[in-house]
Short mmCIF file of C-alpha atoms and ligand atoms in Angstrom, two decimals:
data_model
loop_
_atom_site.label_atom_id
_atom_site.label_comp_id
_atom_site.label_asym_id
_atom_site.label_seq_id
_atom_site.Cartn_x
_atom_site.Cartn_y
_atom_site.Cartn_z
CA MET A 146 125.76 -42.24 15.82
CA ASP A 147 122.72 -40.12 16.49
CA TRP A 148 122.18 -37.12 14.12
CA ARG A 149 123.07 -34.54 17.50
CA SER A 150 126.71 -37.13 18.11
CA LEU A 151 127.57 -36.49 14.69
CA ALA A 152 126.90 -32.92 14.74
CA THR A 153 128.88 -32.47 18.05
CA ALA A 154 131.93 -34.25 16.71
CA ALA A 155 131.61 -32.17 13.14
CA ILE A 156 132.45 -29.09 15.57
CA PHE A 157 134.72 -30.54 17.43
CA SER A 158 136.71 -31.54 14.85
CA CYS A 159 136.69 -28.00 13.48
CA ALA A 160 138.01 -26.96 16.64
CA LEU A 161 140.47 -28.68 16.39
CA ALA A 162 141.96 -27.91 13.47
CA LEU A 163 140.92 -24.23 13.26
CA PRO A 164 141.70 -22.42 16.41
CA ALA A 165 139.01 -20.14 17.57
CA ALA A 166 139.58 -17.15 16.85
CA ALA A 167 139.17 -16.18 21.03
CA GLU A 168 142.30 -18.40 21.01
CA THR A 169 144.74 -17.96 18.32
CA LEU A 170 147.98 -16.78 19.73
CA ARG A 171 147.34 -13.22 18.62
CA ALA A 172 144.02 -12.60 19.81
CA LEU A 173 144.90 -14.22 22.97
CA ALA A 174 148.44 -11.90 23.03
CA GLN A 175 146.68 -8.44 22.14
CA ALA A 176 145.37 -9.92 25.67
CA ALA A 177 148.30 -10.45 27.29
CA ASN A 178 149.27 -6.73 25.59
CA ILE A 179 151.94 -7.90 23.50
CA ARG A 180 152.80 -8.56 19.62
CA ILE A 181 153.34 -11.86 18.53
CA GLY A 182 155.85 -12.11 15.52
CA ALA A 183 156.62 -14.40 12.98
CA ALA A 184 159.81 -14.01 9.49
CA VAL A 185 157.18 -14.06 6.07
CA ASP A 186 159.03 -15.03 3.18
CA ILE A 187 157.22 -12.11 -0.02
CA PRO A 188 157.70 -14.51 -3.40
CA THR A 189 155.74 -17.77 -0.50
CA LEU A 190 153.15 -15.49 0.87
CA ASN A 191 152.37 -14.72 -2.79
CA LYS A 192 152.32 -17.46 -4.78
CA ASP A 193 151.48 -19.73 -0.99
CA PRO A 194 147.32 -18.70 0.37
CA ALA A 195 146.97 -20.96 2.86
CA TYR A 196 150.48 -19.62 4.14
CA ALA A 197 149.32 -16.11 4.13
CA GLN A 198 145.71 -17.76 5.89
CA LEU A 199 148.21 -19.11 8.00
CA LEU A 200 150.24 -15.70 9.50
CA ALA A 201 146.84 -13.81 9.19
CA ARG A 202 145.42 -16.07 11.72
CA GLU A 203 147.65 -16.58 14.07
CA PHE A 204 149.99 -13.04 14.36
CA ASN A 205 149.77 -9.64 14.25
CA LEU A 206 153.57 -8.03 13.89
CA LEU A 207 156.13 -9.96 10.35
CA THR A 208 158.68 -9.16 9.86
CA PRO A 209 160.48 -9.35 6.03
CA GLU A 210 162.64 -12.17 5.93
CA ASN A 211 164.55 -10.65 2.67
CA ALA A 212 162.98 -7.91 0.92
CA LEU A 213 164.52 -5.01 3.60
CA LYS A 214 168.10 -6.16 3.37
CA PHE A 215 170.20 -4.32 1.70
CA SER A 216 170.78 -6.66 -1.80
CA VAL A 217 167.32 -7.29 -2.47
CA VAL A 218 165.88 -4.30 -2.05
CA HIS A 219 168.70 -1.39 -3.51
CA PRO A 220 171.03 -3.91 -5.87
CA GLN A 221 172.37 -0.88 -8.15
CA ARG A 222 173.81 2.21 -6.68
CA ASP A 223 170.75 3.76 -8.19
CA ARG A 224 168.20 1.97 -7.98
CA TYR A 225 166.29 0.48 -5.16
CA ASP A 226 163.26 -2.51 -5.73
CA PHE A 227 160.55 -2.05 -3.77
CA SER A 228 158.42 -5.16 -5.79
CA GLN A 229 158.17 -7.06 -2.09
CA ALA A 230 158.94 -4.67 1.18
CA ASP A 231 154.95 -3.18 -0.96
CA ALA A 232 153.89 -6.39 -1.13
CA LEU A 233 154.48 -6.87 2.60
CA LEU A 234 153.00 -3.88 3.80
CA ALA A 235 149.42 -4.35 2.03
CA PHE A 236 149.03 -7.46 3.41
CA ALA A 237 149.93 -6.80 6.70
CA GLU A 238 148.08 -3.94 6.37
CA ALA A 239 144.53 -5.26 4.95
CA HIS A 240 145.08 -7.89 8.14
CA HIS A 241 145.56 -5.32 10.91
CA MET A 242 149.21 -6.64 11.19
CA GLN A 243 152.56 -4.69 12.55
CA VAL A 244 155.51 -4.97 10.52
CA ASN A 245 159.03 -4.64 11.86
CA GLY A 246 161.94 -3.23 8.85
CA HIS A 247 164.16 -5.38 8.72
CA VAL A 248 167.82 -5.20 8.81
CA LEU A 249 169.93 -1.66 7.58
CA VAL A 250 172.92 -2.40 8.81
CA TRP A 251 174.72 -5.86 8.63
CA HIS A 252 177.86 -7.41 6.89
CA GLN A 253 175.52 -9.84 4.92
CA GLN A 254 173.75 -9.96 1.49
CA LEU A 255 174.82 -6.54 0.73
CA PRO A 256 175.24 -6.09 -2.68
CA ASP A 257 178.20 -7.06 -5.07
CA TRP A 258 178.02 -2.89 -6.56
CA LEU A 259 178.45 -2.53 -2.69
CA THR A 260 181.59 -4.54 -1.64
CA GLN A 261 183.19 -4.51 -4.45
CA GLY A 262 182.80 -0.69 -5.30
CA HIS A 263 186.39 0.25 -2.91
CA PHE A 264 184.33 2.91 -1.80
CA SER A 265 185.80 6.42 0.52
CA ARG A 266 184.88 6.54 3.47
CA ASP A 267 182.89 9.83 3.36
CA GLU A 268 180.91 7.97 0.50
CA LEU A 269 180.06 4.68 2.28
CA LYS A 270 178.31 7.10 4.58
CA ASP A 271 176.89 8.78 1.86
CA ILE A 272 176.03 5.52 0.55
CA LEU A 273 174.82 3.71 3.99
CA ARG A 274 173.17 7.46 5.26
CA GLU A 275 171.43 7.72 1.56
CA HIS A 276 170.43 3.79 1.98
CA ILE A 277 168.38 4.39 5.91
CA GLN A 278 166.68 7.54 5.03
CA THR A 279 165.81 5.67 1.46
CA LEU A 280 164.00 3.09 2.90
CA VAL A 281 162.68 4.18 6.88
CA THR A 282 161.33 7.82 5.24
CA ARG A 283 159.01 5.23 2.81
CA TYR A 284 157.57 3.25 5.22
CA ARG A 285 157.28 6.26 7.62
CA GLY A 286 153.86 5.89 9.86
CA ARG A 287 153.72 1.89 8.51
CA ILE A 288 156.63 0.49 9.83
CA ALA A 289 156.32 0.55 13.63
CA SER A 290 160.25 -1.00 14.22
CA TRP A 291 162.90 -1.28 11.80
CA ASP A 292 165.61 -3.60 13.32
CA VAL A 293 168.49 -1.09 13.09
CA ALA A 294 171.69 -2.85 13.30
CA ALA A 295 172.43 -6.28 12.96
CA GLU A 296 175.07 -8.90 14.57
CA ALA A 297 177.39 -5.74 15.46
CA VAL A 298 179.68 -8.22 18.73
CA ALA A 299 181.54 -10.38 17.88
CA GLU A 300 181.50 -14.17 20.06
CA ASP A 301 184.01 -12.34 23.20
CA GLY A 302 181.68 -9.73 23.09
CA ARG A 303 184.18 -7.27 21.28
CA PRO A 304 183.23 -5.47 18.58
CA ARG A 305 183.33 -7.64 15.24
CA GLU A 306 185.10 -6.22 12.29
CA THR A 307 183.18 -6.16 9.29
CA PHE A 308 182.18 -4.28 6.70
CA TRP A 309 181.33 -1.28 7.42
CA SER A 310 183.45 -1.00 10.90
CA ARG A 311 186.13 -1.08 8.46
CA GLY A 312 184.66 1.12 6.03
CA ILE A 313 183.34 3.73 7.99
CA GLY A 314 184.47 3.18 11.37
CA ALA A 315 183.05 1.97 15.09
CA ASP A 316 180.54 5.39 15.33
CA TYR A 317 179.47 3.80 11.99
CA LEU A 318 176.23 2.35 15.24
CA ALA A 319 175.24 5.16 15.90
CA LEU A 320 175.73 6.95 12.68
CA ALA A 321 172.57 4.36 11.80
CA PHE A 322 170.40 5.55 14.58
CA ARG A 323 170.45 9.30 13.94
CA TRP A 324 169.55 8.68 10.22
CA ALA A 325 167.02 6.67 11.00
CA HIS A 326 165.76 8.73 13.17
CA GLU A 327 166.29 11.66 11.24
CA ALA A 328 163.99 9.13 9.33
CA ASP A 329 161.38 8.38 10.86
CA PRO A 330 161.35 10.26 14.58
CA GLN A 331 158.01 7.58 16.18
CA ALA A 332 159.93 4.09 14.86
CA ARG A 333 161.08 2.11 17.47
CA LEU A 334 164.74 1.94 16.56
CA ARG A 335 166.73 -1.82 17.29
CA TYR A 336 169.60 -3.26 18.16
CA ASN A 337 169.32 -7.13 16.73
CA ASP A 338 171.89 -10.13 17.84
CA TYR A 339 172.16 -13.27 18.33
CA GLY A 340 173.86 -15.20 21.16
CA GLY A 341 173.90 -13.03 23.96
CA GLU A 342 170.00 -14.36 24.73
CA GLY A 343 171.14 -15.67 28.39
CA GLY A 344 174.61 -14.87 29.90
CA GLY A 345 178.56 -14.94 28.27
CA ALA A 346 180.61 -13.16 26.76
CA LYS A 347 178.58 -11.87 23.70
CA SER A 348 176.23 -10.75 26.43
CA ASP A 349 177.40 -8.82 27.98
CA GLY A 350 179.57 -7.12 25.20
CA ILE A 351 175.42 -6.48 23.77
CA TYR A 352 174.25 -4.71 26.86
CA ASP A 353 177.96 -2.39 27.21
CA LEU A 354 177.37 -1.80 23.39
CA VAL A 355 174.23 -0.44 23.49
CA ALA A 356 174.35 0.87 27.39
CA ASP A 357 177.29 2.66 25.48
CA LEU A 358 174.37 4.10 22.87
CA ARG A 359 172.33 5.17 25.49
CA TRP A 360 175.48 7.47 27.59
CA GLN A 361 175.84 8.62 23.79
CA GLY A 362 172.01 9.74 23.41
CA VAL A 363 171.75 8.05 20.54
CA PRO A 364 168.22 7.35 19.50
CA ILE A 365 168.40 3.08 20.07
CA SER A 366 164.57 1.89 22.05
CA SER A 367 164.76 -1.96 21.59
CA VAL A 368 167.62 -4.37 22.22
CA GLY A 369 166.95 -7.91 19.23
CA LEU A 370 167.70 -11.15 21.38
CA GLN A 371 167.57 -13.54 17.97
CA MET A 372 166.82 -17.02 19.44
CA HIS A 373 168.19 -18.98 16.81
CA VAL A 374 168.62 -22.27 19.24
CA ALA A 375 168.72 -25.43 19.19
CA ILE A 376 167.63 -27.76 22.87
CA ALA A 377 171.25 -28.53 23.69
CA ASP A 378 172.70 -25.05 23.71
CA ALA A 379 169.22 -23.04 23.83
CA PRO A 380 169.93 -20.28 27.26
CA ARG A 381 168.68 -20.92 30.68
CA ALA A 382 165.08 -18.99 31.04
CA ALA A 383 166.53 -17.58 33.95
CA ASP A 384 169.16 -16.36 32.59
CA VAL A 385 167.49 -14.70 29.60
CA ARG A 386 164.87 -12.44 32.33
CA ALA A 387 168.43 -11.18 33.93
CA ASN A 388 169.80 -9.86 31.37
CA MET A 389 166.72 -8.05 29.72
CA GLN A 390 166.38 -6.54 33.03
CA ARG A 391 169.32 -5.36 32.42
CA LEU A 392 168.10 -3.91 29.62
CA ALA A 393 165.35 -3.34 30.80
CA ALA A 394 167.33 -0.81 33.30
CA LEU A 395 168.79 1.53 30.69
CA GLY A 396 165.70 2.35 29.32
CA LEU A 397 165.80 -0.01 26.34
CA GLU A 398 162.72 -2.25 25.31
CA PRO A 399 164.32 -6.17 25.22
CA ASP A 400 162.39 -7.49 22.23
CA ILE A 401 162.64 -11.37 20.99
CA THR A 402 162.50 -11.14 17.32
CA GLU A 403 163.78 -14.19 15.59
CA MET A 404 162.56 -17.72 17.48
CA ASP A 405 162.82 -21.23 16.45
CA VAL A 406 164.57 -24.67 17.51
CA MET A 407 166.28 -26.38 15.86
CA LEU A 408 165.99 -30.24 15.74
CA LYS A 409 168.15 -33.04 14.64
CA GLN A 410 166.00 -34.54 11.82
CA PRO A 411 164.07 -37.41 11.41
CA SER A 412 162.26 -35.30 14.77
CA ASN A 413 160.18 -37.37 17.20
CA ALA A 414 157.91 -37.07 19.77
CA ALA A 415 160.06 -36.63 22.64
CA ALA A 416 162.15 -34.11 21.43
CA LEU A 417 159.09 -31.49 20.58
CA ARG A 418 158.07 -31.93 22.89
CA ALA A 419 161.99 -30.90 24.61
CA GLN A 420 161.13 -28.24 21.88
CA ALA A 421 157.67 -26.73 23.24
CA GLY A 422 159.40 -26.54 26.34
CA VAL A 423 162.37 -24.27 24.71
CA TYR A 424 158.92 -22.18 23.33
CA ARG A 425 157.33 -21.93 26.86
CA ASP A 426 160.25 -20.75 28.63
CA MET A 427 162.15 -18.11 26.59
CA LEU A 428 157.82 -16.57 25.98
CA GLN A 429 157.26 -16.18 29.50
CA ALA A 430 160.79 -14.64 29.89
CA CYS A 431 159.25 -11.92 27.72
CA LEU A 432 155.71 -12.52 29.77
CA ALA A 433 158.53 -11.83 33.57
CA VAL A 434 159.67 -8.50 32.48
CA ALA A 435 157.09 -4.98 31.22
CA GLN A 436 159.50 -4.01 28.92
CA CYS A 437 159.21 -6.66 26.75
CA ARG A 438 156.87 -6.01 24.17
CA SER A 439 156.94 -8.62 21.54
CA PHE A 440 158.00 -12.42 20.64
CA SER A 441 158.48 -13.23 17.42
CA THR A 442 159.37 -16.72 15.60
CA TRP A 443 161.86 -17.02 12.24
CA GLY A 444 158.69 -18.27 9.98
CA ALA A 445 155.79 -20.07 10.89
CA THR A 446 155.93 -23.30 8.93
CA ASP A 447 158.44 -25.43 9.00
CA ARG A 448 157.81 -26.28 5.05
CA TYR A 449 159.87 -22.61 4.58
CA SER A 450 161.86 -22.41 7.43
CA TRP A 451 165.69 -21.74 6.56
CA ILE A 452 166.84 -23.44 8.66
CA PRO A 453 167.55 -26.84 6.99
CA GLU A 454 169.78 -24.82 4.35
CA PHE A 455 171.88 -23.36 7.34
CA PHE A 456 172.03 -26.09 9.29
CA PRO A 457 172.07 -29.61 7.91
CA GLY A 458 170.36 -32.13 8.76
CA GLN A 459 168.45 -29.60 11.51
CA GLY A 460 165.06 -28.96 10.91
CA THR A 461 161.23 -29.10 12.30
CA ALA A 462 162.67 -25.65 14.30
CA LEU A 463 159.07 -23.93 14.09
CA LEU A 464 155.10 -23.60 15.45
CA PHE A 465 153.72 -25.01 12.79
CA ASP A 466 154.89 -27.83 11.33
CA GLU A 467 154.49 -29.25 7.24
CA GLU A 468 151.19 -29.58 6.57
CA TYR A 469 150.47 -26.33 8.63
CA ARG A 470 149.65 -28.14 12.08
CA PRO A 471 150.29 -26.83 15.38
CA LYS A 472 152.62 -28.31 16.63
CA PRO A 473 153.40 -29.28 20.54
CA ALA A 474 155.20 -25.69 20.49
CA TYR A 475 152.16 -23.94 19.24
CA TYR A 476 150.46 -24.92 21.83
CA SER A 477 153.04 -24.61 24.58
CA ILE A 478 153.05 -20.67 23.69
CA ARG A 479 148.60 -21.06 23.70
CA ARG A 480 148.76 -22.16 26.90
CA ALA A 481 151.75 -19.98 28.01
CA LEU A 482 149.97 -16.57 26.99
CA LYS A 483 146.58 -17.91 28.19
CA ALA A 484 148.28 -18.56 32.19
CA SER A 485 149.64 -14.98 31.78
CA LEU A 486 145.83 -13.33 30.84
CA PRO A 487 143.83 -11.99 34.46
C1 XIL B 183 168.39 -15.35 7.01
C2 XIL B 183 167.23 -15.69 5.89
O1 XIL B 183 165.89 -16.60 6.58
C3 XIL B 183 167.42 -16.34 4.41
O2 XIL B 183 166.69 -16.88 3.56
C4 XIL B 183 168.39 -15.71 4.22
O3 XIL B 183 169.00 -16.80 3.06
C5 XIL B 183 169.89 -15.75 5.08
O4 XIL B 183 169.15 -15.35 5.75
N1 XIL B 183 169.24 -13.92 12.04
C6 XIL B 183 168.86 -12.76 10.72
C7 XIL B 183 167.86 -13.00 9.54
O5 XIL B 183 168.51 -11.27 11.46
O6 XIL B 183 168.78 -11.95 8.16
C8 XIL B 183 168.99 -14.84 8.72
O7 XIL B 183 167.27 -14.64 8.10
C9 XIL B 183 168.63 -15.99 10.01
C10 XIL B 183 169.63 -15.46 11.46
#
């Protein structure tokens, strides 16, 4: 090989390992006028520079995986711990990324002081209002959107009975949105759920819930379709699109907020290709509906993902492998973004 072909080979292999700046997901998403996001684990962000670099290169929206959950950020009744969330905000702002706050009222990851506290309805309302307004006020103007409420609908489409619904009553959802809006009138406020992305009873239940909130004049602006799926149970793209359209017709922006596509382990090339197809289909549904403003995955690299722990035997669910290399799903997302550009 002469020096010229050696140099060409070097440039080529470099381009293969690292997408050119104009070809990263975040550059293409920006051109397509949507946000591309990932959930981030802050302790990992603080100790793994390659992970931080990957996030900053490819994404322009971050959701803290745990840092703003009740038990993490509000571990005692009179004590908040913002150390992780503050670190995330600093990182995001240094890299010109938006932050999605996650999550204000949810029935999981609640601290014992709260669930074991035997509080009255009025006390719980005070606690929840103080919690919401402390978080939203602290980051007013810096956290552009909040997952205000999550997973309030059961699998059959009826309201889910939870710590909050039992303790406060069905109006806890409307109250949560109103309190968040008081604290930051500019923030986009979202209801976020799983398993109702396409059609079916749960999707209808979510639709009815958010329609009712709209009719009451509750300040809700977005619905998050989480999209934790497996190849075999992924919703049909046409159903996701139709669901997004009916939510948009209510004046709500439907976003894909937590996508991952779990594969039975060990996975193989065919499964990775099928996974790429599911990612492409769901992104295309979002791109087809003008009100879908963001597409986020629940993590970035298979090295750090909640799937193996919560779904034993499953894994490799994200866009980058354990060595941070782009997977077929990454390329399918990139192609779909590119194809959507004028
Ligand atoms: C998960 C986190 O990824 C885990 O680290 C944690 O132990 C449990 O919660 N839907 C959601 C997320 O809205 O908050 C969940 O995150 C995954 C499912």
